[in-house]
Amino acid sequence: MKTHRLVQNFSGYRALICALPERSTEALAPTLKKLGLQSELIGHSPAAPVVLPFENINADRDILFIDGDMTLPMDWRCLRGAGRSALPPAPVVGLVGIEAPSRLKALLLLGATAFLAKPVYGGAVYSALFLGVNEYNRKEILVDAVDVLYEKRRRRAVVIKAVVSLMNIRNIDEDVAYDLLRKESMRARLSIEDYCEYMLGLRQEQDKNENAHGERQALKG
């Protein structure tokens, strides 16, 4: 899991600007250059579709600037991964000209964590970068934490099976069984879920060997 790091220097980052060349955004690229970012304009003509280089996008170095007023054809759904908590492949800064709720909502759904009003003024760009990147990093940590919790919840069934198995084998109650499993997992330096999977696997293998031995004895008899 990533640790939170506050990004203040954006030198070496790459800005992917999804916008048509126009006067309202002409100050963006020069300002980004002064801040040490390399800019790439995506979508150069009204007839051309927007194609994002997803295979080359890196959240640790790239920032997407998406114009909420843009009408170019694009499958925006591919910007988000699967699941309600999925993040876009990199921080998104929404460029806002017409402040209609529908356009702001569309940018939020794309994962925008900051907005930059058009016409773009150089003095506002750094604040948008700072908020967009650091809020994205914060959300990424939260999403990772939620994924870990969901995975642990999914694997609780394994723990329950192991507790019941140990209760039957040793004739003990569930609290004692769980405490034994917890101590053994700590001794083995495994999570309790991993240890229970290991224990159940050994038990299944033992039962399989005993059944095979019983079948051989029956054939001999």
Coordinates of N, CA and C in Angstrom, one line a residue:
M1 N 0.8 -1.2 0.0 CA 0.0 0.0 0.0 C 0.9 1.2 0.0
K2 N 0.5 2.2 -0.8 CA 1.3 3.5 -0.9 C 1.1 4.3 0.4
T3 N 2.2 5.0 0.7 CA 2.1 6.0 1.9 C 1.8 7.4 1.3
H4 N 1.2 8.2 2.1 CA 0.8 9.5 1.6 C 2.0 10.4 1.5
R5 N 2.2 11.0 0.4 CA 3.3 11.9 0.1 C 2.7 13.2 -0.5
L6 N 3.1 14.3 0.1 CA 2.6 15.6 -0.4 C 3.5 16.1 -1.5
V7 N 3.0 16.2 -2.7 CA 3.7 16.6 -3.9 C 3.6 18.1 -4.0
Q8 N 4.8 18.7 -4.1 CA 4.8 20.2 -4.2 C 5.6 20.6 -5.4
N9 N 6.5 19.8 -5.9 CA 7.3 20.1 -7.1 C 6.9 19.2 -8.2
F10 N 6.4 19.8 -9.4 CA 5.9 19.0 -10.5 C 6.9 18.9 -11.7
S11 N 8.1 19.3 -11.4 CA 9.1 19.2 -12.5 C 9.3 17.8 -12.9
G12 N 9.3 17.5 -14.2 CA 9.4 16.2 -14.7 C 8.1 15.5 -15.0
Y13 N 7.0 16.1 -14.6 CA 5.7 15.5 -14.9 C 5.3 15.8 -16.3
R14 N 4.3 15.0 -16.8 CA 3.8 15.2 -18.2 C 2.3 15.5 -18.1
A15 N 2.0 16.6 -18.8 CA 0.6 17.0 -18.8 C -0.1 16.6 -20.2
L16 N -1.1 15.8 -20.1 CA -1.8 15.4 -21.3 C -3.1 16.2 -21.4
I17 N -3.1 17.2 -22.3 CA -4.2 18.1 -22.4 C -5.2 17.7 -23.4
C18 N -6.4 17.3 -23.0 CA -7.5 16.9 -23.8 C -8.4 18.2 -24.1
A19 N -8.0 19.0 -25.1 CA -8.8 20.2 -25.3 C -8.4 20.7 -26.7
L20 N -9.4 21.4 -27.3 CA -9.1 22.0 -28.6 C -8.3 23.3 -28.5
P21 N -7.4 23.5 -29.4 CA -6.6 24.7 -29.3 C -7.5 26.0 -29.4
E22 N -7.5 26.8 -28.4 CA -8.3 28.0 -28.4 C -7.7 29.0 -27.4
R23 N -8.1 30.2 -27.5 CA -7.6 31.3 -26.7 C -7.8 31.1 -25.2
S24 N -8.9 30.5 -24.8 CA -9.2 30.3 -23.4 C -8.2 29.4 -22.7
T25 N -7.4 28.6 -23.5 CA -6.5 27.6 -22.8 C -5.1 27.9 -23.3
E26 N -4.8 28.9 -24.1 CA -3.5 29.1 -24.6 C -2.4 29.4 -23.6
A27 N -2.8 29.9 -22.4 CA -1.8 30.1 -21.4 C -1.5 28.9 -20.6
L28 N -2.2 27.8 -20.8 CA -1.9 26.6 -20.0 C -0.6 26.0 -20.2
A29 N -0.3 25.6 -21.5 CA 1.0 25.0 -21.8 C 2.2 25.8 -21.4
P30 N 2.3 27.1 -21.7 CA 3.4 27.9 -21.3 C 3.6 27.9 -19.8
T31 N 2.5 28.0 -19.1 CA 2.6 28.0 -17.6 C 3.1 26.7 -17.1
L32 N 2.6 25.6 -17.7 CA 3.1 24.3 -17.2 C 4.6 24.1 -17.5
K33 N 5.0 24.6 -18.6 CA 6.4 24.5 -19.0 C 7.3 25.2 -17.9
K34 N 6.8 26.4 -17.5 CA 7.5 27.2 -16.4 C 7.6 26.4 -15.1
L35 N 6.6 25.5 -14.9 CA 6.6 24.7 -13.7 C 7.3 23.4 -13.9
G36 N 7.9 23.2 -15.0 CA 8.8 22.0 -15.3 C 8.0 20.9 -15.9
L37 N 6.8 21.1 -16.4 CA 6.1 20.0 -17.0 C 6.2 20.0 -18.5
Q38 N 6.2 18.8 -19.1 CA 6.1 18.6 -20.5 C 4.6 18.5 -20.9
S39 N 4.2 19.2 -21.9 CA 2.8 19.2 -22.3 C 2.6 18.5 -23.6
E40 N 1.5 17.7 -23.7 CA 1.1 17.1 -25.0 C -0.4 17.4 -25.2
L41 N -0.7 18.0 -26.3 CA -2.1 18.3 -26.7 C -2.7 17.1 -27.4
I42 N -3.8 16.6 -27.0 CA -4.5 15.4 -27.5 C -5.8 15.9 -28.2
G43 N -5.9 15.7 -29.5 CA -7.1 16.1 -30.2 C -6.9 17.5 -30.8
H44 N -6.4 17.5 -32.1 CA -6.0 18.7 -32.7 C -7.0 19.3 -33.7
S45 N -8.1 18.5 -34.0 CA -9.1 19.1 -35.0 C -10.5 18.6 -34.5
P46 N -11.5 19.4 -34.8 CA -12.8 19.0 -34.4 C -13.3 17.7 -34.9
A47 N -12.7 17.2 -36.0 CA -13.2 16.0 -36.6 C -12.5 14.7 -36.1
A48 N -11.3 15.0 -35.4 CA -10.5 13.8 -34.9 C -11.0 13.4 -33.6
P49 N -11.1 12.1 -33.4 CA -11.4 11.5 -32.0 C -10.3 11.7 -31.1
V50 N -10.6 11.8 -29.8 CA -9.6 11.8 -28.8 C -9.1 10.4 -28.5
V51 N -7.8 10.2 -28.5 CA -7.2 8.9 -28.2 C -6.2 9.1 -27.1
L52 N -6.5 8.6 -26.0 CA -5.5 8.7 -24.9 C -4.6 7.5 -24.9
P53 N -3.3 7.7 -24.7 CA -2.3 6.6 -24.7 C -2.3 5.9 -23.4
F54 N -3.4 5.1 -23.1 CA -3.5 4.5 -21.8 C -2.4 3.6 -21.5
E55 N -1.8 2.9 -22.4 CA -0.7 2.0 -22.1 C 0.5 2.7 -21.6
N56 N 0.6 4.0 -21.9 CA 1.8 4.8 -21.4 C 1.5 5.7 -20.3
I57 N 0.3 5.7 -19.8 CA 0.0 6.7 -18.7 C 0.4 6.1 -17.3
N58 N 1.1 7.0 -16.6 CA 1.7 6.6 -15.3 C 1.2 7.6 -14.3
A59 N 0.5 7.1 -13.3 CA 0.0 8.0 -12.2 C 1.0 8.8 -11.5
D60 N 2.3 8.3 -11.5 CA 3.3 8.9 -10.7 C 4.0 10.1 -11.5
R61 N 3.6 10.2 -12.8 CA 4.3 11.3 -13.6 C 3.3 12.0 -14.5
D62 N 2.1 11.5 -14.7 CA 1.2 12.1 -15.7 C 0.0 12.8 -15.0
I63 N -0.5 13.8 -15.6 CA -1.7 14.6 -15.2 C -2.5 14.8 -16.4
L64 N -3.8 14.5 -16.3 CA -4.7 14.7 -17.4 C -5.5 16.0 -17.2
F65 N -5.5 16.8 -18.2 CA -6.3 18.0 -18.2 C -7.4 17.8 -19.3
I66 N -8.7 17.8 -18.8 CA -9.8 17.4 -19.6 C -10.8 18.6 -19.7
D67 N -11.0 19.1 -20.9 CA -11.9 20.2 -21.1 C -13.4 19.7 -21.0
G68 N -14.1 20.3 -20.0 CA -15.5 19.9 -19.9 C -16.4 20.4 -21.0
D69 N -15.9 21.4 -21.8 CA -16.7 21.9 -22.9 C -16.5 21.2 -24.2
M70 N -15.5 20.3 -24.2 CA -15.1 19.6 -25.4 C -16.2 18.7 -25.9
T71 N -16.4 18.7 -27.2 CA -17.5 17.9 -27.8 C -16.9 16.8 -28.7
L72 N -15.5 16.6 -28.6 CA -14.9 15.6 -29.5 C -15.4 14.2 -29.1
P73 N -15.6 13.3 -30.1 CA -16.0 11.9 -29.8 C -14.9 11.2 -29.0
M74 N -15.3 10.6 -27.9 CA -14.4 9.8 -27.1 C -15.2 8.9 -26.2
D75 N -14.7 7.6 -26.1 CA -15.3 6.7 -25.1 C -14.8 7.0 -23.7
W76 N -15.4 7.9 -23.0 CA -14.9 8.3 -21.7 C -15.0 7.2 -20.7
R77 N -15.8 6.2 -21.0 CA -15.9 5.1 -20.0 C -14.6 4.4 -19.7
C78 N -13.7 4.4 -20.7 CA -12.4 3.7 -20.6 C -11.5 4.4 -19.7
L79 N -11.9 5.6 -19.3 CA -11.0 6.4 -18.4 C -11.0 5.9 -17.0
R80 N -12.1 5.2 -16.6 CA -12.3 4.6 -15.3 C -12.2 3.1 -15.3
G81 N -11.6 2.6 -14.3 CA -11.5 1.1 -14.2 C -12.8 0.5 -13.7
A82 N -12.8 -0.8 -13.4 CA -14.0 -1.5 -13.0 C -14.3 -1.1 -11.5
G83 N -15.5 -1.1 -11.1 CA -15.9 -0.9 -9.7 C -16.2 0.6 -9.4
R84 N -17.0 0.8 -8.4 CA -17.5 2.1 -8.1 C -16.3 3.0 -7.5
S85 N -15.3 2.3 -6.9 CA -14.3 3.1 -6.2 C -13.1 3.2 -7.2
A86 N -13.2 2.8 -8.4 CA -12.0 2.8 -9.3 C -11.6 4.2 -9.6
L87 N -10.3 4.4 -9.7 CA -9.7 5.7 -10.1 C -9.3 5.8 -11.5
P88 N -9.2 6.9 -12.1 CA -8.7 7.1 -13.4 C -7.2 6.7 -13.4
P89 N -6.5 6.5 -14.5 CA -5.1 6.1 -14.6 C -4.2 7.1 -14.1
A90 N -4.6 8.4 -13.9 CA -3.7 9.5 -13.5 C -4.6 10.6 -12.9
P91 N -4.1 11.5 -12.2 CA -4.9 12.6 -11.7 C -5.5 13.4 -12.9
V92 N -6.8 13.8 -12.6 CA -7.5 14.6 -13.7 C -7.8 16.0 -13.1
V93 N -7.5 17.0 -13.9 CA -7.9 18.4 -13.7 C -8.9 18.8 -14.7
G94 N -10.1 19.2 -14.3 CA -11.1 19.6 -15.2 C -11.0 21.0 -15.6
L95 N -11.0 21.3 -16.9 CA -11.0 22.6 -17.5 C -12.5 23.1 -17.6
V96 N -12.9 24.1 -17.0 CA -14.3 24.5 -16.9 C -14.5 25.9 -17.5
G97 N -15.3 25.9 -18.6 CA -15.7 27.2 -19.2 C -17.2 27.5 -18.9
I98 N -18.0 26.6 -19.2 CA -19.5 26.7 -18.9 C -19.8 25.9 -17.7
E99 N -20.1 26.7 -16.6 CA -20.3 26.0 -15.3 C -21.7 25.4 -15.2
A100 N -22.0 24.6 -16.1 CA -23.3 23.9 -16.0 C -23.2 22.7 -15.1
P101 N -24.2 22.4 -14.2 CA -24.1 21.2 -13.3 C -23.8 19.9 -14.1
S102 N -24.4 19.8 -15.2 CA -24.2 18.5 -16.0 C -22.7 18.3 -16.4
R103 N -22.1 19.4 -16.8 CA -20.7 19.3 -17.2 C -19.7 19.1 -16.0
L104 N -20.0 19.8 -14.9 CA -19.3 19.6 -13.7 C -19.4 18.1 -13.2
K105 N -20.6 17.6 -13.3 CA -20.9 16.2 -12.9 C -20.1 15.3 -13.8
A106 N -20.1 15.5 -15.1 CA -19.4 14.7 -16.0 C -17.9 14.6 -15.7
L107 N -17.3 15.8 -15.3 CA -15.9 15.8 -15.0 C -15.7 15.0 -13.6
L108 N -16.6 15.2 -12.7 CA -16.4 14.4 -11.4 C -16.5 12.9 -11.7
L109 N -17.4 12.5 -12.6 CA -17.5 11.1 -12.9 C -16.3 10.6 -13.6
L110 N -15.6 11.4 -14.2 CA -14.3 11.0 -14.9 C -13.1 11.0 -13.9
G111 N -13.4 11.4 -12.7 CA -12.4 11.4 -11.6 C -11.6 12.6 -11.4
A112 N -12.2 13.8 -11.8 CA -11.5 15.1 -11.6 C -11.4 15.4 -10.1
T113 N -10.2 15.7 -9.7 CA -10.0 16.1 -8.3 C -9.6 17.5 -8.1
A114 N -9.6 18.3 -9.2 CA -9.4 19.7 -9.2 C -10.0 20.3 -10.5
F115 N -10.3 21.6 -10.4 CA -10.9 22.3 -11.6 C -10.1 23.6 -11.9
L116 N -10.0 23.9 -13.1 CA -9.3 25.1 -13.6 C -10.2 25.9 -14.5
A117 N -10.6 27.1 -14.1 CA -11.5 27.9 -14.9 C -10.9 28.4 -16.2
K118 N -11.7 28.5 -17.2 CA -11.3 29.1 -18.5 C -12.0 30.5 -18.5
P119 N -11.3 31.5 -19.1 CA -9.9 31.4 -19.6 C -8.9 31.1 -18.6
V120 N -7.9 30.3 -18.9 CA -6.9 29.9 -18.0 C -5.9 31.1 -17.7
Y121 N -5.7 31.4 -16.4 CA -4.7 32.3 -16.0 C -3.5 31.6 -15.3
G122 N -2.3 32.1 -15.7 CA -1.1 31.4 -15.2 C -1.1 31.2 -13.7
G123 N -1.6 32.2 -13.0 CA -1.5 32.2 -11.5 C -2.3 31.1 -10.9
A124 N -3.3 30.6 -11.6 CA -4.2 29.6 -11.0 C -3.7 28.1 -11.3
V125 N -2.8 28.0 -12.1 CA -2.4 26.6 -12.6 C -1.8 25.8 -11.5
Y126 N -0.8 26.4 -10.7 CA -0.1 25.6 -9.7 C -1.1 25.1 -8.6
S127 N -2.1 25.9 -8.2 CA -3.0 25.5 -7.2 C -3.8 24.3 -7.7
A128 N -4.2 24.3 -9.0 CA -5.0 23.2 -9.6 C -4.1 21.9 -9.6
L129 N -2.8 22.1 -10.0 CA -1.9 20.9 -9.9 C -1.8 20.4 -8.5
F130 N -1.5 21.3 -7.6 CA -1.3 20.8 -6.2 C -2.5 20.1 -5.7
L131 N -3.7 20.6 -5.9 CA -4.9 20.0 -5.4 C -5.2 18.7 -6.1
G132 N -5.1 18.8 -7.5 CA -5.5 17.6 -8.3 C -4.6 16.4 -8.0
V133 N -3.3 16.6 -7.9 CA -2.4 15.5 -7.7 C -2.5 14.9 -6.3
N134 N -2.5 15.8 -5.3 CA -2.4 15.4 -3.9 C -3.8 14.8 -3.5
E135 N -4.9 15.3 -4.0 CA -6.2 14.7 -3.7 C -6.3 13.3 -4.4
Y136 N -5.7 13.1 -5.6 CA -5.7 11.8 -6.3 C -4.9 10.8 -5.4
N137 N -3.7 11.3 -4.9 CA -2.9 10.4 -4.1 C -3.6 10.0 -2.9
R138 N -4.3 10.9 -2.2 CA -5.1 10.6 -1.0 C -6.2 9.6 -1.3
K139 N -6.9 9.8 -2.4 CA -8.0 8.8 -2.8 C -7.4 7.4 -3.1
E140 N -6.2 7.4 -3.8 CA -5.6 6.1 -4.1 C -5.3 5.3 -2.9
I141 N -4.8 6.0 -1.8 CA -4.5 5.3 -0.5 C -5.8 4.8 0.1
L142 N -6.9 5.6 0.0 CA -8.2 5.1 0.6 C -8.7 4.0 -0.2
V143 N -8.6 4.0 -1.5 CA -9.1 2.9 -2.4 C -8.3 1.6 -2.1
D144 N -7.0 1.7 -1.9 CA -6.2 0.6 -1.5 C -6.6 0.0 -0.2
A145 N -6.9 0.9 0.8 CA -7.3 0.4 2.1 C -8.7 -0.3 2.0
V146 N -9.6 0.2 1.2 CA -10.9 -0.4 1.1 C -10.8 -1.8 0.4
D147 N -9.9 -1.9 -0.6 CA -9.7 -3.1 -1.3 C -9.1 -4.2 -0.3
V148 N -8.2 -3.8 0.6 CA -7.7 -4.7 1.6 C -8.8 -5.2 2.5
L149 N -9.6 -4.3 3.0 CA -10.7 -4.6 3.9 C -11.7 -5.6 3.2
Y150 N -12.1 -5.3 1.9 CA -13.0 -6.2 1.2 C -12.3 -7.6 1.0
E151 N -11.0 -7.6 0.8 CA -10.4 -8.9 0.6 C -10.4 -9.7 1.9
K152 N -10.1 -9.0 3.0 CA -10.2 -9.7 4.3 C -11.6 -10.2 4.6
R153 N -12.6 -9.4 4.3 CA -14.0 -9.8 4.5 C -14.3 -11.0 3.7
R154 N -13.8 -11.0 2.5 CA -14.1 -12.2 1.6 C -13.5 -13.5 2.1
R155 N -12.3 -13.3 2.8 CA -11.6 -14.5 3.3 C -12.0 -14.9 4.7
R156 N -12.9 -14.2 5.3 CA -13.4 -14.6 6.6 C -14.0 -15.9 6.6
A157 N -14.6 -16.3 5.5 CA -15.1 -17.7 5.4 C -14.1 -18.8 5.7
V158 N -12.9 -18.5 5.3 CA -11.8 -19.5 5.5 C -11.5 -19.5 7.0
V159 N -11.5 -18.4 7.6 CA -11.2 -18.4 9.1 C -12.3 -19.1 9.8
I160 N -13.5 -18.9 9.4 CA -14.6 -19.6 10.1 C -14.5 -21.1 10.0
K161 N -14.2 -21.6 8.7 CA -14.0 -23.0 8.5 C -12.9 -23.6 9.4
A162 N -11.8 -22.8 9.5 CA -10.7 -23.3 10.3 C -11.0 -23.3 11.8
V163 N -11.8 -22.3 12.3 CA -12.2 -22.3 13.7 C -13.1 -23.5 13.9
V164 N -14.1 -23.8 13.1 CA -15.0 -24.9 13.3 C -14.2 -26.3 13.2
S165 N -13.2 -26.4 12.3 CA -12.4 -27.6 12.2 C -11.6 -27.8 13.5
L166 N -11.0 -26.7 14.0 CA -10.2 -26.9 15.2 C -11.1 -27.2 16.4
M167 N -12.3 -26.6 16.5 CA -13.3 -26.9 17.6 C -13.6 -28.4 17.6
N168 N -13.8 -29.0 16.4 CA -14.2 -30.4 16.3 C -13.0 -31.3 16.7
I169 N -11.8 -30.9 16.2 CA -10.7 -31.7 16.5 C -10.3 -31.8 18.0
R170 N -10.3 -30.6 18.6 CA -9.8 -30.5 20.0 C -10.9 -30.3 21.0
N171 N -12.1 -30.3 20.5 CA -13.3 -30.2 21.5 C -13.2 -29.0 22.3
I172 N -13.0 -27.8 21.7 CA -12.9 -26.6 22.4 C -13.9 -25.6 21.8
D173 N -14.1 -24.5 22.6 CA -15.1 -23.5 22.0 C -14.5 -22.6 21.0
E174 N -15.3 -21.8 20.4 CA -14.9 -21.0 19.3 C -13.9 -19.9 19.7
D175 N -14.0 -19.3 20.9 CA -13.1 -18.3 21.3 C -11.7 -18.9 21.5
V176 N -11.6 -20.0 22.1 CA -10.3 -20.7 22.3 C -9.7 -21.1 21.0
A177 N -10.5 -21.6 20.1 CA -10.0 -22.0 18.7 C -9.5 -20.8 18.0
Y178 N -10.2 -19.7 18.0 CA -9.7 -18.5 17.3 C -8.5 -18.0 17.9
D179 N -8.4 -18.0 19.2 CA -7.2 -17.5 19.9 C -6.0 -18.3 19.5
L180 N -6.2 -19.7 19.4 CA -5.1 -20.6 19.0 C -4.6 -20.3 17.6
L181 N -5.6 -20.1 16.7 CA -5.2 -19.8 15.3 C -4.5 -18.5 15.2
R182 N -4.9 -17.5 16.0 CA -4.3 -16.2 15.9 C -2.8 -16.3 16.4
K183 N -2.6 -17.0 17.5 CA -1.3 -17.1 18.0 C -0.4 -17.9 17.1
E184 N -0.9 -19.0 16.5 CA -0.1 -19.8 15.5 C 0.2 -19.0 14.3
S185 N -0.7 -18.1 13.8 CA -0.4 -17.3 12.6 C 0.6 -16.3 12.9
M186 N 0.6 -15.7 14.1 CA 1.7 -14.8 14.5 C 3.0 -15.5 14.6
R187 N 3.0 -16.7 15.2 CA 4.3 -17.5 15.3 C 4.8 -17.8 13.9
A188 N 3.9 -18.0 12.9 CA 4.3 -18.4 11.6 C 4.6 -17.1 10.7
R189 N 4.3 -15.9 11.3 CA 4.5 -14.7 10.6 C 3.6 -14.6 9.3
L190 N 2.4 -15.1 9.5 CA 1.4 -15.0 8.4 C 0.1 -14.3 8.9
S191 N -0.6 -13.8 8.0 CA -2.0 -13.3 8.4 C -2.8 -14.4 8.8
I192 N -3.8 -14.2 9.6 CA -4.6 -15.3 10.1 C -5.4 -16.0 9.0
E193 N -5.7 -15.2 7.9 CA -6.4 -15.7 6.7 C -5.4 -16.7 6.0
D194 N -4.2 -16.3 5.8 CA -3.2 -17.2 5.1 C -2.9 -18.4 5.9
Y195 N -2.8 -18.2 7.3 CA -2.5 -19.4 8.1 C -3.7 -20.4 8.1
C196 N -4.9 -19.9 8.1 CA -6.1 -20.8 8.1 C -6.2 -21.5 6.7
E197 N -5.9 -20.9 5.6 CA -5.8 -21.5 4.4 C -4.8 -22.7 4.4
Y198 N -3.6 -22.4 4.9 CA -2.5 -23.3 5.1 C -3.0 -24.5 5.9
M199 N -3.6 -24.3 7.1 CA -4.0 -25.3 8.0 C -5.1 -26.2 7.3
L200 N -6.1 -25.6 6.7 CA -7.1 -26.3 6.0 C -6.6 -27.2 4.9
G201 N -5.6 -26.6 4.2 CA -4.9 -27.4 3.1 C -4.3 -28.6 3.6
L202 N -3.6 -28.5 4.8 CA -2.9 -29.7 5.4 C -3.9 -30.7 5.8
R203 N -5.0 -30.2 6.4 CA -6.1 -31.1 6.9 C -6.7 -31.8 5.7
Q204 N -7.0 -31.2 4.6 CA -7.5 -31.8 3.4 C -6.6 -32.9 2.9
E205 N -5.3 -32.5 2.9 CA -4.3 -33.5 2.4 C -4.2 -34.7 3.3
Q206 N -4.3 -34.5 4.6 CA -4.3 -35.6 5.6 C -5.5 -36.5 5.4
D207 N -6.7 -35.9 5.2 CA -7.9 -36.7 5.0 C -7.8 -37.5 3.7
K208 N -7.2 -36.9 2.7 CA -7.1 -37.5 1.4 C -6.2 -38.8 1.6
N209 N -5.1 -38.6 2.3 CA -4.1 -39.7 2.5 C -4.8 -40.8 3.3
E210 N -5.5 -40.4 4.4 CA -6.2 -41.4 5.2 C -7.3 -42.2 4.4
N211 N -8.0 -41.5 3.5 CA -9.0 -42.2 2.7 C -8.3 -43.2 1.8
A212 N -7.2 -42.7 1.2 CA -6.5 -43.6 0.2 C -6.0 -44.8 1.0
H213 N -5.4 -44.6 2.2 CA -4.9 -45.7 3.0 C -6.1 -46.7 3.3
G214 N -7.2 -46.2 3.7 CA -8.4 -47.0 4.0 C -8.8 -47.8 2.8
E215 N -8.8 -47.2 1.6 CA -9.2 -47.9 0.4 C -8.2 -49.1 0.1
R216 N -6.9 -48.8 0.3 CA -5.9 -49.9 0.1 C -6.1 -51.0 1.1
Q217 N -6.4 -50.7 2.3 CA -6.6 -51.7 3.3 C -7.8 -52.5 3.0
A218 N -8.9 -51.9 2.5 CA -10.1 -52.6 2.2 C -9.9 -53.5 1.0
L219 N -9.1 -53.1 0.0 CA -8.8 -54.0 -1.1 C -8.0 -55.2 -0.7
K220 N -7.0 -55.0 0.3 CA -6.2 -56.1 0.8 C -7.1 -57.1 1.5
G221 N -8.1 -56.5 2.3 CA -9.0 -57.4 3.0 C -9.9 -58.2 2.1

